[in-house]
Short mmCIF file of C-alpha atoms in Angstrom, two decimals:
data_model
loop_
_atom_site.label_atom_id
_atom_site.label_comp_id
_atom_site.label_asym_id
_atom_site.label_seq_id
_atom_site.Cartn_x
_atom_site.Cartn_y
_atom_site.Cartn_z
CA UNK A 3 -28.03 2.19 22.19
CA UNK A 4 -26.05 2.84 18.98
CA UNK A 5 -22.43 1.95 18.48
CA UNK A 6 -19.59 3.44 16.51
CA UNK A 7 -16.67 1.26 15.41
CA UNK A 8 -13.20 2.65 14.79
CA UNK A 9 -10.91 0.48 12.70
CA UNK A 10 -7.55 1.14 11.14
CA UNK A 11 -5.41 -0.46 8.45
CA UNK A 12 -1.76 0.13 7.55
CA UNK A 13 -0.22 1.31 4.33
CA UNK A 14 2.76 -0.47 2.79
CA UNK A 15 6.16 -0.25 1.16
CA UNK A 16 6.15 -2.20 -2.10
CA UNK A 17 9.64 -3.63 -2.29
CA UNK A 18 9.11 -5.41 -5.58
CA UNK A 19 6.68 -7.01 -7.99
CA UNK A 20 4.11 -4.24 -7.98
CA UNK A 21 2.40 -4.07 -11.40
CA UNK A 22 2.58 -7.88 -11.76
CA UNK A 23 -0.55 -8.06 -9.57
CA UNK A 24 -2.58 -6.12 -12.14
CA UNK A 25 -4.58 -7.61 -15.02
CA UNK A 26 -3.86 -8.69 -17.68
CA UNK A 27 -0.33 -9.65 -16.59
CA UNK A 28 -1.45 -11.35 -13.39
CA UNK A 29 -4.08 -13.37 -15.26
CA UNK A 30 -1.81 -14.32 -18.15
CA UNK A 31 1.53 -14.86 -16.40
CA UNK A 32 0.87 -14.94 -12.66
CA UNK A 33 2.07 -12.25 -10.28
CA UNK A 34 4.43 -12.04 -7.32
CA UNK A 35 4.81 -9.11 -4.93
CA UNK A 36 7.00 -8.60 -1.87
CA UNK A 37 5.80 -5.82 0.43
CA UNK A 38 5.85 -4.58 4.00
CA UNK A 39 3.06 -2.99 6.06
CA UNK A 40 4.07 0.17 7.90
CA UNK A 41 2.68 2.30 10.71
CA UNK A 42 1.07 4.93 8.54
CA UNK A 43 -2.65 4.30 8.82
CA UNK A 44 -6.05 4.88 7.30
CA UNK A 45 -8.62 5.05 10.11
CA UNK A 46 -12.33 4.50 9.50
CA UNK A 47 -15.11 5.41 11.92
CA UNK A 48 -18.53 3.94 11.15
CA UNK A 49 -21.82 4.24 13.02
CA UNK A 50 -25.49 3.55 12.53
CA UNK A 51 -27.55 6.53 11.45
CA UNK A 52 -29.61 6.32 14.65
CA UNK A 53 -26.61 7.51 16.64
CA UNK A 54 -27.36 10.99 17.91
CA UNK A 55 -23.90 12.20 17.03
CA UNK A 56 -23.54 10.30 13.75
CA UNK A 57 -24.28 13.32 11.61
CA UNK A 58 -23.49 13.51 7.93
CA UNK A 59 -20.11 15.01 7.16
CA UNK A 60 -18.45 16.00 3.91
CA UNK A 61 -16.32 12.86 3.70
CA UNK A 62 -19.40 10.64 3.68
CA UNK A 63 -20.05 11.57 0.04
CA UNK A 64 -16.73 10.07 -1.03
CA UNK A 65 -17.19 7.36 -3.64
CA UNK A 66 -15.20 4.78 -1.68
CA UNK A 67 -17.31 5.35 1.44
CA UNK A 68 -20.54 5.03 -0.52
CA UNK A 69 -19.34 1.85 -2.24
CA UNK A 70 -18.22 0.29 1.05
CA UNK A 71 -21.55 1.09 2.70
CA UNK A 72 -23.46 -0.40 -0.21
CA UNK A 73 -21.37 -3.59 -0.30
CA UNK A 74 -21.80 -3.98 3.47
CA UNK A 75 -25.57 -3.64 3.04
CA UNK A 76 -25.61 -0.79 5.55
CA UNK A 77 -26.88 2.10 3.39
CA UNK A 78 -28.19 4.01 6.42
CA UNK A 79 -24.89 3.94 8.29
CA UNK A 80 -22.43 6.85 8.34
CA UNK A 81 -18.70 6.63 7.86
CA UNK A 82 -15.62 8.74 7.61
CA UNK A 83 -11.96 8.08 6.92
CA UNK A 84 -8.87 9.88 8.15
CA UNK A 85 -5.21 9.24 7.40
CA UNK A 86 -1.78 10.12 8.77
CA UNK A 87 0.00 9.97 5.41
CA UNK A 88 -0.07 12.28 2.37
CA UNK A 89 -2.77 11.59 -0.21
CA UNK A 90 -1.28 10.24 -3.43
CA UNK A 91 1.89 9.11 -1.65
CA UNK A 92 2.12 5.76 -3.44
CA UNK A 93 1.78 3.89 -0.14
CA UNK A 94 -1.44 2.08 -1.04
CA UNK A 95 -3.46 4.55 0.99
CA UNK A 96 -6.74 4.18 -0.88
CA UNK A 97 -6.63 0.42 -0.36
CA UNK A 98 -5.81 0.88 3.31
CA UNK A 99 -8.88 3.11 3.53
CA UNK A 100 -10.94 0.45 1.76
CA UNK A 101 -9.77 -2.25 4.17
CA UNK A 102 -10.38 -0.02 7.19
CA UNK A 103 -13.91 0.72 5.99
CA UNK A 104 -14.74 -2.87 5.10
CA UNK A 105 -13.37 -4.15 8.41
CA UNK A 106 -15.11 -1.56 10.55
CA UNK A 107 -18.42 -2.06 8.74
CA UNK A 108 -18.15 -5.83 9.17
CA UNK A 109 -17.58 -5.30 12.88
CA UNK A 110 -20.60 -3.00 13.04
CA UNK A 111 -22.70 -5.81 11.53
CA UNK A 112 -21.23 -8.37 13.89
CA UNK A 113 -19.67 -10.16 10.93
CA UNK A 114 -16.36 -12.01 11.37
CA UNK A 115 -14.03 -11.84 8.36
CA UNK A 116 -10.68 -13.54 7.97
CA UNK A 117 -7.85 -11.21 6.85
CA UNK A 118 -7.88 -12.81 3.40
CA UNK A 119 -11.64 -12.35 3.07
CA UNK A 120 -11.31 -8.75 4.23
CA UNK A 121 -8.63 -8.05 1.62
CA UNK A 122 -10.74 -9.67 -1.09
CA UNK A 123 -13.83 -7.65 -0.12
CA UNK A 124 -11.90 -4.39 -0.26
CA UNK A 125 -10.33 -5.35 -3.58
CA UNK A 126 -13.68 -6.32 -5.07
CA UNK A 127 -15.16 -3.00 -3.96
CA UNK A 128 -12.34 -1.15 -5.70
CA UNK A 129 -12.44 -3.18 -8.92
CA UNK A 130 -16.11 -4.09 -9.34
CA UNK A 131 -17.91 -1.18 -7.71
CA UNK A 132 -15.56 1.71 -8.43
CA UNK A 133 -13.95 0.49 -11.65
CA UNK A 134 -10.46 1.34 -10.40
CA UNK A 135 -7.59 -0.25 -12.31
CA UNK A 136 -5.40 -1.67 -9.58
CA UNK A 137 -3.89 -4.82 -8.14
CA UNK A 138 -4.44 -6.85 -5.01
CA UNK A 139 -1.21 -6.32 -3.10
CA UNK A 140 -2.21 -3.17 -1.22
CA UNK A 141 -5.37 -4.74 0.19
CA UNK A 142 -3.52 -7.78 1.52
CA UNK A 143 -0.81 -5.67 3.15
CA UNK A 144 -3.51 -3.57 4.83
CA UNK A 145 -5.49 -6.59 6.01
CA UNK A 146 -2.65 -8.88 7.12
CA UNK A 147 0.20 -6.56 8.12
CA UNK A 148 3.84 -7.58 8.38
CA UNK A 149 6.10 -8.64 5.52
CA UNK A 150 4.42 -10.62 2.75
CA UNK A 151 5.17 -12.57 -0.37
CA UNK A 152 1.98 -12.50 -2.42
CA UNK A 153 1.48 -14.74 -5.43
CA UNK A 154 -1.31 -15.01 -7.96
CA UNK A 155 -2.02 -18.07 -10.10
CA UNK A 156 -5.76 -17.78 -10.46
CA UNK A 157 -6.13 -16.97 -6.78
CA UNK A 158 -4.11 -14.97 -4.30
CA UNK A 159 -1.86 -16.78 -1.84
CA UNK A 160 -0.17 -14.85 0.95
CA UNK A 161 2.98 -16.01 2.72
CA UNK A 162 3.93 -14.19 5.90
CA UNK A 163 7.68 -13.58 6.01
CA UNK A 164 8.97 -13.76 9.57
CA UNK A 165 10.82 -10.65 10.72
CA UNK A 166 12.51 -10.83 14.08
CA UNK A 167 12.31 -7.60 16.12
CA UNK A 168 15.89 -6.70 15.31
CA UNK A 169 15.34 -6.94 11.56
CA UNK A 170 12.11 -4.93 11.74
CA UNK A 171 13.92 -2.17 13.63
CA UNK A 172 16.81 -2.25 11.16
CA UNK A 173 14.44 -1.86 8.21
CA UNK A 174 12.76 1.14 9.84
CA UNK A 175 16.17 2.68 10.49
CA UNK A 176 17.86 2.00 7.17
CA UNK A 177 14.96 2.61 4.79
CA UNK A 178 14.69 6.37 4.29
CA UNK A 179 11.18 7.19 3.07
CA UNK A 180 10.74 10.58 1.41
CA UNK A 181 7.58 12.23 0.12
CA UNK A 182 8.26 14.23 -3.05
CA UNK A 183 5.28 16.53 -2.60
CA UNK A 184 4.16 15.64 -6.11
CA UNK A 185 0.79 13.98 -6.62
CA UNK A 186 0.82 10.91 -8.85
CA UNK A 187 -1.94 9.70 -11.16
CA UNK A 188 -1.87 5.96 -10.62
CA UNK A 189 -5.07 4.91 -12.43
CA UNK A 190 -4.04 6.50 -15.72
CA UNK A 191 -0.54 5.06 -15.58
CA UNK A 192 -1.76 1.60 -14.59
CA UNK A 193 -4.24 1.58 -17.47
CA UNK A 194 -1.56 2.58 -19.97
CA UNK A 195 0.83 -0.11 -18.80
CA UNK A 196 -1.96 -2.70 -18.77
CA UNK A 197 -2.84 -1.82 -22.36
CA UNK A 198 0.79 -2.23 -23.39
CA UNK A 199 0.90 -5.61 -21.66
CA UNK A 200 -2.29 -6.64 -23.41
CA UNK A 201 -0.68 -5.71 -26.72
CA UNK A 202 2.33 -7.86 -25.72
CA UNK A 203 4.84 -5.04 -26.09
CA UNK A 204 8.21 -6.72 -25.43
CA UNK A 205 9.63 -3.83 -23.42
CA UNK A 206 6.76 -3.91 -20.93
CA UNK A 207 6.36 -7.69 -20.71
CA UNK A 208 10.08 -8.27 -20.19
CA UNK A 209 10.20 -5.61 -17.49
CA UNK A 210 7.26 -7.19 -15.66
CA UNK A 211 8.86 -10.63 -15.88
CA UNK A 212 12.03 -9.24 -14.32
CA UNK A 213 10.11 -7.45 -11.58
CA UNK A 214 8.29 -10.66 -10.63
CA UNK A 215 11.58 -12.55 -10.43
CA UNK A 216 13.09 -9.82 -8.27
CA UNK A 217 10.11 -9.95 -5.88
CA UNK A 218 10.82 -13.63 -5.24
CA UNK A 219 14.48 -12.83 -4.64
CA UNK A 220 13.50 -10.05 -2.22
CA UNK A 221 11.48 -12.52 -0.17
CA UNK A 222 14.58 -14.72 0.01
CA UNK A 223 16.62 -11.73 1.19
CA UNK A 224 14.12 -11.03 3.97
CA UNK A 225 14.11 -14.68 5.00
CA UNK A 226 17.90 -14.46 5.27
CA UNK A 227 17.68 -11.11 7.10
CA UNK A 228 20.00 -9.70 4.41
CA UNK A 229 19.05 -6.05 4.05
CA UNK A 230 22.10 -5.30 1.89
CA UNK A 231 20.85 -7.80 -0.68
CA UNK A 232 17.34 -6.36 -0.44
CA UNK A 233 18.68 -2.88 -1.12
CA UNK A 234 20.56 -4.00 -4.22
CA UNK A 235 17.50 -5.84 -5.53
CA UNK A 236 15.36 -2.74 -4.97
CA UNK A 237 17.81 -0.70 -7.05
CA UNK A 238 17.68 -3.26 -9.85
CA UNK A 239 13.88 -3.30 -9.66
CA UNK A 240 13.73 0.46 -10.22
CA UNK A 241 15.55 0.07 -13.56
CA UNK A 242 12.82 -2.26 -14.82
CA UNK A 243 9.98 -0.36 -13.17
CA UNK A 244 10.84 2.92 -14.81
CA UNK A 245 11.06 1.16 -18.18
CA UNK A 246 7.31 0.49 -18.05
CA UNK A 247 6.30 4.05 -18.92
CA UNK A 248 8.03 7.46 -19.20
CA UNK A 249 5.71 9.06 -16.62
CA UNK A 250 6.82 6.69 -13.85
CA UNK A 251 9.80 8.86 -13.03
CA UNK A 252 9.99 12.65 -12.71
CA UNK A 253 12.85 15.16 -12.45
CA UNK A 254 12.33 15.25 -8.66
CA UNK A 255 12.47 11.47 -8.37
CA UNK A 256 15.60 11.37 -10.55
CA UNK A 257 17.21 13.99 -8.30
CA UNK A 258 16.36 11.93 -5.20
CA UNK A 259 17.78 8.82 -6.84
CA UNK A 260 21.04 10.55 -7.71
CA UNK A 261 21.45 12.26 -4.33
CA UNK A 262 20.73 9.05 -2.42
CA UNK A 263 23.22 7.03 -4.43
CA UNK A 264 25.91 9.67 -4.00
CA UNK A 265 25.28 9.44 -0.26
CA UNK A 266 25.83 5.68 -0.34
CA UNK A 267 22.33 4.23 -0.75
CA UNK A 268 22.29 0.62 -1.89
CA UNK A 269 19.04 0.94 -3.80
CA UNK A 270 16.34 3.50 -4.57
CA UNK A 271 12.85 3.17 -6.02
CA UNK A 272 9.63 5.11 -6.22
CA UNK A 273 6.59 3.54 -4.60
CA UNK A 274 3.27 2.58 -6.08
CA UNK A 275 2.48 3.66 -9.62
CA UNK A 276 4.88 6.56 -9.12
CA UNK A 277 4.92 9.69 -11.26
CA UNK A 278 5.29 11.34 -7.83
CA UNK A 279 4.41 10.23 -4.34
CA UNK A 280 7.08 8.63 -2.15
CA UNK A 281 10.55 7.32 -2.83
CA UNK A 282 12.46 4.93 -0.58
CA UNK A 283 16.21 4.62 -0.33
CA UNK A 284 17.91 1.71 1.42
CA UNK A 285 21.02 2.96 3.18
CA UNK A 286 24.10 0.94 4.03
CA UNK A 287 24.25 0.00 7.70
CA UNK A 288 25.20 3.15 9.58
CA UNK A 289 24.75 5.33 6.50
CA UNK A 290 21.10 6.26 7.00
CA UNK A 291 21.85 9.69 8.47
CA UNK A 292 24.00 10.63 5.48
CA UNK A 293 21.25 9.52 3.08
CA UNK A 294 18.61 11.40 5.06
CA UNK A 295 20.69 14.59 5.01
CA UNK A 296 21.23 14.30 1.27
CA UNK A 297 17.50 13.92 0.64
CA UNK A 298 16.28 16.57 3.11
CA UNK A 299 16.21 19.38 0.49
CA UNK A 300 14.26 17.18 -1.93
CA UNK A 301 11.32 15.99 0.14
CA UNK A 302 9.75 15.38 3.53
CA UNK A 303 11.01 12.32 5.39
CA UNK A 304 8.19 10.12 6.70
CA UNK A 305 9.07 8.18 9.83
CA UNK A 306 7.61 4.69 10.16
CA UNK A 307 8.00 1.34 11.83
CA UNK A 308 6.78 -2.12 10.81
CA UNK A 309 3.10 -2.86 11.34
CA UNK A 310 2.59 -6.49 12.37
CA UNK A 311 -1.16 -6.63 12.92
CA UNK A 312 -2.85 -5.40 9.75
CA UNK A 313 -6.46 -4.30 10.16
CA UNK A 314 -7.72 -4.02 13.71
CA UNK A 315 -10.64 -2.51 15.56
CA UNK A 316 -9.11 0.06 17.89
CA UNK A 317 -12.26 1.39 19.59
CA UNK A 318 -15.93 0.63 20.11
CA UNK A 319 -17.82 3.77 21.07
CA UNK A 320 -21.37 4.28 22.26
CA UNK A 321 -23.74 7.19 22.81
CA UNK A 322 -23.72 6.64 26.56
CA UNK A 323 -20.22 8.12 26.54
CA UNK A 324 -21.15 10.94 24.22
CA UNK A 325 -18.99 9.79 21.34
CA UNK A 326 -19.97 9.01 17.81
CA UNK A 327 -18.90 9.52 14.26
CA UNK A 328 -16.59 12.42 14.88
CA UNK A 329 -14.49 10.57 17.45
CA UNK A 330 -11.40 8.55 16.74
CA UNK A 331 -11.07 9.34 13.04
#
């Protein structure tokens, strides 16, 4: 009897320090990132090719799927990925998909991976097999879940930041997440910034240094359950982030920034490599409705809550029940 495994992994909000987890800065200066996993998921369904319902579908030709199958040494398996977030949203969705695939394929093999090993496998697939210029933070958020302070000093270390239920609910309420509807081109932007860092351009290196420092301060704010401080730090981070490259902001993002601040937001920043995708605004306590109303004409609000589990297998299916690759994804 053949099995199909359904696994899912969360996306994330990158509060601060993104870009410092990318070479060459991370290798030369060490990186620090503060992020939060959220309940917007990539879901992978994998099955052996002997499954009667595990037929080839169009998504199986995707480069990430092929690379994950090859790294898992399961070239005859079939896989597909689905998501409940916009593609190119700056939420680390491709890494969430990579973690979901790697975790589900490991489960199909009967292999037990720690969350750190799962994150590393997904990251290695992205960097080594696909040649994608990107950092490690998204993979660790997807594998571990929750709030994290991630550091790099030759190896990645992940510190889980404790969020009591009240703080997690407050974050989900006060952080207004808006999708601009614009697709961003992260690989190109990341490569350009990395080249500038490699050339030791002062503007870029100083901005990255400041972003790393702010990520550490954001972790302190979360430890203290001080969301007002976090919001202010996020606003300061955006000043340095947008200094990395002109394409990081857009007229739409600038309009969201201005509207949110006029409505009382404590801090605003675009997520991921930006140039589009999502923007988050941290509202003052009780001011989230005003911020949401101000941003409604400028983008789609994406509801979320905090994901605490990271990657998990959510279903094991078998042919006896008439379910296979098409189910659960």
